[in-house]
Amino acid sequence: MVVDSEKKMTPGEVEKAVARAGGVDRKTVRLAIKDLVSLGELSYTYLYGTSFLEKSFERPVRVSKRIVIKPPEKAYQPQGQEVVVSIAGGAAFGNGAHPSTCLALRALDSVLCDSCCLRRRTPLTGLDVGTGTGILAIALARLGVRKVIATDIDPCAVSEATYNVTLNGLAEQVMIMNTPLEELATYFSVIVANLSYPTLRRLSPLLSEKLEQDGILILSGFKEPASKDLGQSYGEQGLRLVRDEIENKWMCLTFCKMEP
Ligand SMILES: C[S@@+](CC[C@H](N)C(=O)[O-])C[C@H]1O[C@@H](n2cnc3c(N)ncnc32)[C@H](O)[C@@H]1O
């Protein structure tokens, strides 16, 4: 219920909803919640004076086939093809808990593993627009993209993302900046943008232009009703929709720039 809920839930709301759904008393639910918090499955978060109960990211959490997110203080030994992204707690968006981040990470994992567009070659350059904590930029590098640029308009995000990139030992590979998209002189094999619907719509000509031929563009950060319009806007820029995924009404679209 906490994981699937569309909005953040207070402990009281969770107690009430679970008790009603399961036909049990609230005291039993309260004790079960306490157990899940001590096991590290759930955690209390605080926002503007209200506490919420959320899936815990205070321990390593697998968010896709290969990507595991963890706080820096927790150790995790990756198995097989797993890649680990350490994210320090802070004010910037992107600890991995939000569906829009998870969807973008799953899309990245999928296209960098088995995309029909990228399978033919190693993606050389990646761009993360609206990087927040740097989570998607770090994942791009961990999944094999050789050079990554990440941008954000918020100075606090730029500073936190820079810290997280260094924490992950990727300072040589990932560059965090606040340069506007139009001033970037490079073209990219993979672009990911977890931004609001109006921003994604406004940026459609620029994001499409910055993509190399056969490149992949992943858009996240919007709800299902916006996807038709975004699909059309990016379609008009010559991109073809190759993948979509939905989680809790949040949507993620993946496009490929194919030969006309
Ligand atoms: C929803 S958060 C995404 C954070 C992270 N990439 C993730 O997936 O969790 C959006 C971020 O985009 C930044 N942002 C908003 N508009 C932007 C723009 N036009 N160019 C660059 N960054 C922007 C915000 O400051 C914020 O940090």
Coordinates of C-alpha atoms and ligand atoms in Angstrom, one line a residue:
M1 CA 0.0 0.0 0.0
V2 CA 2.8 2.4 0.9
V3 CA 4.7 1.5 -2.2
D4 CA 1.7 1.6 -4.6
S5 CA 0.1 4.8 -3.2
E6 CA 0.0 7.7 -5.6
K7 CA 0.6 10.2 -2.8
K8 CA 2.7 10.2 0.3
M9 CA 0.8 8.6 3.3
T10 CA 1.1 9.6 6.9
P11 CA 1.5 6.6 9.4
G12 CA -2.1 7.3 10.6
E13 CA -3.4 7.0 7.0
V14 CA -1.5 3.8 6.4
E15 CA -2.8 2.3 9.7
K16 CA -6.4 3.2 8.8
A17 CA -6.2 2.0 5.2
V18 CA -4.5 -1.3 6.0
A19 CA -6.8 -2.0 9.0
R20 CA -9.9 -1.4 6.8
A21 CA -8.6 -3.5 3.8
G22 CA -7.4 -6.4 6.0
G23 CA -10.3 -6.3 8.6
V24 CA -7.8 -6.1 11.5
D25 CA -7.6 -3.6 14.3
R26 CA -5.3 -0.5 14.0
K27 CA -3.1 -1.6 17.0
T28 CA -2.1 -4.8 15.1
V29 CA -1.3 -2.7 12.0
R30 CA 0.7 -0.2 14.1
L31 CA 2.9 -3.1 15.5
A32 CA 3.4 -4.5 12.0
I33 CA 4.5 -1.1 10.7
K34 CA 7.0 -0.8 13.6
D35 CA 8.4 -4.2 12.7
L36 CA 8.8 -3.2 9.0
V37 CA 10.5 0.0 10.0
S38 CA 13.0 -1.9 12.3
L39 CA 13.6 -4.4 9.5
G40 CA 14.5 -1.5 7.2
E41 CA 11.6 -2.1 4.7
L42 CA 9.8 1.2 5.5
S43 CA 11.0 4.5 6.9
Y44 CA 9.6 7.7 8.3
T45 CA 10.3 10.8 6.2
Y46 CA 9.6 14.4 7.2
L47 CA 8.4 17.1 4.9
Y48 CA 7.1 20.6 5.9
G49 CA 6.4 19.4 9.5
T50 CA 4.5 16.3 8.5
S51 CA 5.9 12.8 8.8
F52 CA 5.2 10.2 6.2
L53 CA 5.7 6.4 5.9
E54 CA 7.6 5.4 2.8
K55 CA 9.5 2.5 1.2
S56 CA 12.9 2.7 2.8
F57 CA 15.9 3.8 0.8
E58 CA 18.1 3.7 3.9
R59 CA 19.4 0.3 2.7
P60 CA 20.4 -1.1 -0.7
V61 CA 17.3 -1.4 -2.9
R62 CA 17.2 -3.1 -6.3
V63 CA 15.3 -0.8 -8.7
S64 CA 15.8 -2.6 -12.0
K65 CA 17.4 -5.8 -13.4
R66 CA 20.9 -4.5 -12.8
I67 CA 20.7 -1.3 -10.8
V68 CA 21.0 -1.2 -7.0
I69 CA 20.6 2.1 -5.1
K70 CA 22.2 2.4 -1.7
P71 CA 23.0 5.1 0.9
P72 CA 26.8 5.6 1.2
E73 CA 27.1 4.3 4.7
K74 CA 25.7 0.8 3.7
A75 CA 27.9 -1.8 2.2
Y76 CA 26.7 -3.9 -0.8
Q77 CA 28.5 -6.5 -2.7
P78 CA 27.2 -6.5 -6.3
Q79 CA 26.4 -9.9 -7.8
G80 CA 26.8 -10.8 -11.5
Q81 CA 26.0 -7.9 -13.7
E82 CA 24.7 -5.6 -10.9
V83 CA 25.8 -2.0 -10.8
V84 CA 25.6 0.0 -7.6
V85 CA 24.7 3.7 -7.3
S86 CA 25.4 5.4 -3.9
I87 CA 23.2 8.4 -3.2
A88 CA 23.8 10.6 -0.1
G89 CA 20.7 12.0 1.7
G90 CA 20.1 15.7 0.8
A91 CA 17.5 18.2 -0.4
A92 CA 17.8 17.5 -4.2
F93 CA 15.2 15.2 -5.9
G94 CA 16.3 11.7 -6.8
N95 CA 16.9 9.1 -4.0
G96 CA 15.3 6.5 -6.2
A97 CA 12.0 6.3 -4.3
H98 CA 9.9 8.3 -6.8
P99 CA 8.2 6.3 -9.7
S100 CA 9.5 8.8 -12.2
T101 CA 13.1 8.1 -11.2
C102 CA 12.6 4.3 -11.0
L103 CA 10.9 4.3 -14.5
A104 CA 13.9 6.2 -15.9
L105 CA 16.4 3.9 -14.3
R106 CA 14.5 0.8 -15.6
A107 CA 14.4 2.3 -19.1
L108 CA 18.1 3.1 -19.0
D109 CA 18.9 -0.5 -17.8
S110 CA 16.8 -1.9 -20.6
V111 CA 18.1 0.2 -23.5
L112 CA 21.7 -0.1 -22.5
C113 CA 21.3 -3.8 -22.2
D114 CA 19.2 -4.9 -25.1
S115 CA 18.0 -2.0 -27.2
C116 CA 17.7 -2.7 -30.9
C117 CA 19.1 0.8 -31.5
L118 CA 22.1 0.7 -29.2
R119 CA 23.1 -3.0 -29.4
R120 CA 25.2 -2.3 -32.4
R121 CA 27.7 -0.1 -30.7
T122 CA 28.9 1.2 -27.3
P123 CA 27.2 4.4 -26.3
L124 CA 29.9 7.0 -26.0
T125 CA 28.1 10.0 -24.7
G126 CA 25.2 10.5 -22.3
L127 CA 23.2 13.5 -21.2
D128 CA 21.0 13.8 -18.1
V129 CA 18.8 16.9 -18.1
G130 CA 17.5 17.9 -14.6
T131 CA 19.9 15.7 -12.7
G132 CA 18.8 16.4 -9.1
T133 CA 21.0 14.2 -7.0
G134 CA 22.8 12.9 -10.1
I135 CA 21.2 9.5 -9.8
L136 CA 20.5 9.0 -13.5
A137 CA 23.9 10.4 -14.6
I138 CA 25.7 8.0 -12.3
A139 CA 23.6 5.1 -13.6
L140 CA 24.4 6.0 -17.2
A141 CA 28.1 5.9 -16.4
R142 CA 27.8 2.7 -14.3
L143 CA 25.9 1.0 -17.3
G144 CA 28.8 1.7 -19.6
V145 CA 28.3 5.2 -21.1
R146 CA 31.8 6.6 -21.4
K147 CA 31.3 10.3 -21.0
V148 CA 28.2 11.8 -19.2
I149 CA 27.1 15.4 -18.9
A150 CA 24.4 16.2 -16.4
T151 CA 22.7 19.6 -16.0
D152 CA 20.4 21.3 -13.5
I153 CA 19.1 24.8 -13.1
D154 CA 19.1 24.5 -9.3
P155 CA 22.5 25.3 -7.7
C156 CA 21.7 23.0 -4.8
A157 CA 21.1 20.1 -7.1
V158 CA 24.4 20.9 -9.0
S159 CA 26.3 20.8 -5.7
E160 CA 24.7 17.6 -4.4
A161 CA 25.1 15.8 -7.8
T162 CA 28.8 16.8 -7.9
Y163 CA 29.2 15.4 -4.4
N164 CA 27.4 12.1 -5.4
V165 CA 29.5 11.7 -8.6
T166 CA 32.7 12.0 -6.5
L167 CA 31.3 9.6 -3.9
N168 CA 30.8 7.0 -6.7
G169 CA 34.4 7.6 -8.0
L170 CA 33.1 9.0 -11.3
A171 CA 34.5 12.5 -11.3
E172 CA 36.5 11.8 -14.5
Q173 CA 33.5 10.4 -16.3
V174 CA 30.5 12.5 -15.3
M175 CA 30.5 16.3 -15.5
I176 CA 27.8 18.2 -13.6
M177 CA 26.9 21.7 -14.8
N178 CA 24.2 24.4 -14.9
T179 CA 24.8 25.2 -18.6
P180 CA 21.5 25.6 -20.5
L181 CA 20.7 22.9 -23.1
E182 CA 21.0 25.2 -26.0
E183 CA 24.6 26.1 -25.1
L184 CA 25.8 22.4 -25.1
A185 CA 27.8 21.9 -28.3
T186 CA 27.9 18.1 -28.1
Y187 CA 25.5 15.5 -29.5
F188 CA 24.6 12.5 -27.4
S189 CA 24.0 8.7 -27.9
V190 CA 21.7 8.6 -24.9
I191 CA 19.7 11.4 -23.3
V192 CA 17.5 11.0 -20.2
A193 CA 15.2 13.8 -18.9
N194 CA 13.0 13.4 -15.8
L195 CA 11.3 16.8 -16.0
S196 CA 7.7 18.2 -15.8
Y197 CA 5.4 17.8 -18.8
P198 CA 5.4 21.5 -19.9
T199 CA 9.3 21.5 -19.7
L200 CA 9.6 18.3 -21.7
R201 CA 7.1 19.7 -24.3
R202 CA 9.0 23.0 -24.6
L203 CA 12.3 21.2 -24.9
S204 CA 11.2 18.7 -27.6
P205 CA 13.0 20.5 -30.5
L206 CA 16.3 20.9 -28.5
L207 CA 16.4 17.4 -27.0
S208 CA 15.7 15.9 -30.4
E209 CA 18.4 18.0 -32.0
K210 CA 21.0 17.0 -29.4
L211 CA 20.4 13.3 -30.1
E212 CA 22.8 11.5 -32.5
Q213 CA 21.4 9.3 -35.3
D214 CA 20.3 6.0 -33.8
G215 CA 20.4 7.7 -30.3
I216 CA 18.0 7.0 -27.5
L217 CA 15.9 9.6 -25.6
I218 CA 14.2 8.6 -22.4
L219 CA 11.5 11.0 -21.0
S220 CA 10.0 10.7 -17.5
G221 CA 8.3 12.9 -14.9
F222 CA 4.7 13.1 -16.3
K223 CA 1.4 11.3 -15.8
E224 CA -0.3 9.1 -18.4
P225 CA -2.6 11.8 -19.9
A226 CA 0.4 13.8 -21.1
S227 CA 2.0 10.9 -22.9
K228 CA -0.1 11.2 -26.1
D229 CA 0.8 14.8 -26.6
L230 CA 4.5 14.2 -25.8
G231 CA 4.5 11.2 -28.1
Q232 CA 3.2 13.4 -30.9
S233 CA 5.6 16.3 -30.2
Y234 CA 8.6 14.1 -30.3
G235 CA 7.2 12.1 -33.2
E236 CA 7.1 15.4 -35.1
Q237 CA 10.8 15.9 -34.4
G238 CA 11.5 12.6 -36.2
L239 CA 11.8 10.3 -33.2
R240 CA 10.1 6.9 -33.0
L241 CA 8.6 5.5 -29.8
V242 CA 10.3 2.2 -29.0
R243 CA 9.3 1.6 -25.3
D244 CA 6.8 2.7 -22.7
E245 CA 6.2 1.9 -19.1
I246 CA 3.8 3.0 -16.5
E247 CA 3.9 2.9 -12.7
N248 CA 1.3 4.4 -10.4
K249 CA 0.0 6.5 -13.3
W250 CA 3.5 8.0 -13.9
M251 CA 4.7 7.3 -17.4
C252 CA 8.1 6.9 -19.1
L253 CA 8.6 7.0 -22.9
T254 CA 11.7 5.9 -24.8
F255 CA 12.3 7.2 -28.3
C256 CA 14.9 6.3 -31.0
K257 CA 16.2 8.7 -33.7
M258 CA 16.1 6.4 -36.7
E259 CA 17.0 7.1 -40.3
P260 CA 14.1 9.0 -42.0
Ligands
LIG1 C1 12.0 15.5 -11.0 S1 13.7 16.1 -10.7 C2 14.6 14.7 -11.4 C3 15.8 14.4 -10.6 C4 16.6 13.1 -11.0 N1 17.0 13.2 -12.4 C5 15.7 11.9 -10.9 O1 15.3 11.3 -12.0 O2 15.3 11.5 -9.8 C6 13.8 17.4 -11.9 C7 15.1 18.2 -11.8 O3 15.1 19.0 -12.9 C8 15.6 20.3 -12.6 N2 15.1 21.2 -13.7 C9 13.9 21.7 -13.9 N3 13.8 22.3 -15.1 C10 15.0 22.2 -15.7 C11 15.6 22.7 -16.9 N4 14.9 23.4 -17.8 N5 16.9 22.4 -17.2 C12 17.6 21.6 -16.3 N6 17.1 21.2 -15.1 C13 15.9 21.5 -14.8 C14 15.1 20.6 -11.2 O4 15.8 21.5 -10.6 C15 15.1 19.2 -10.6 O5 16.4 19.0 -9.9

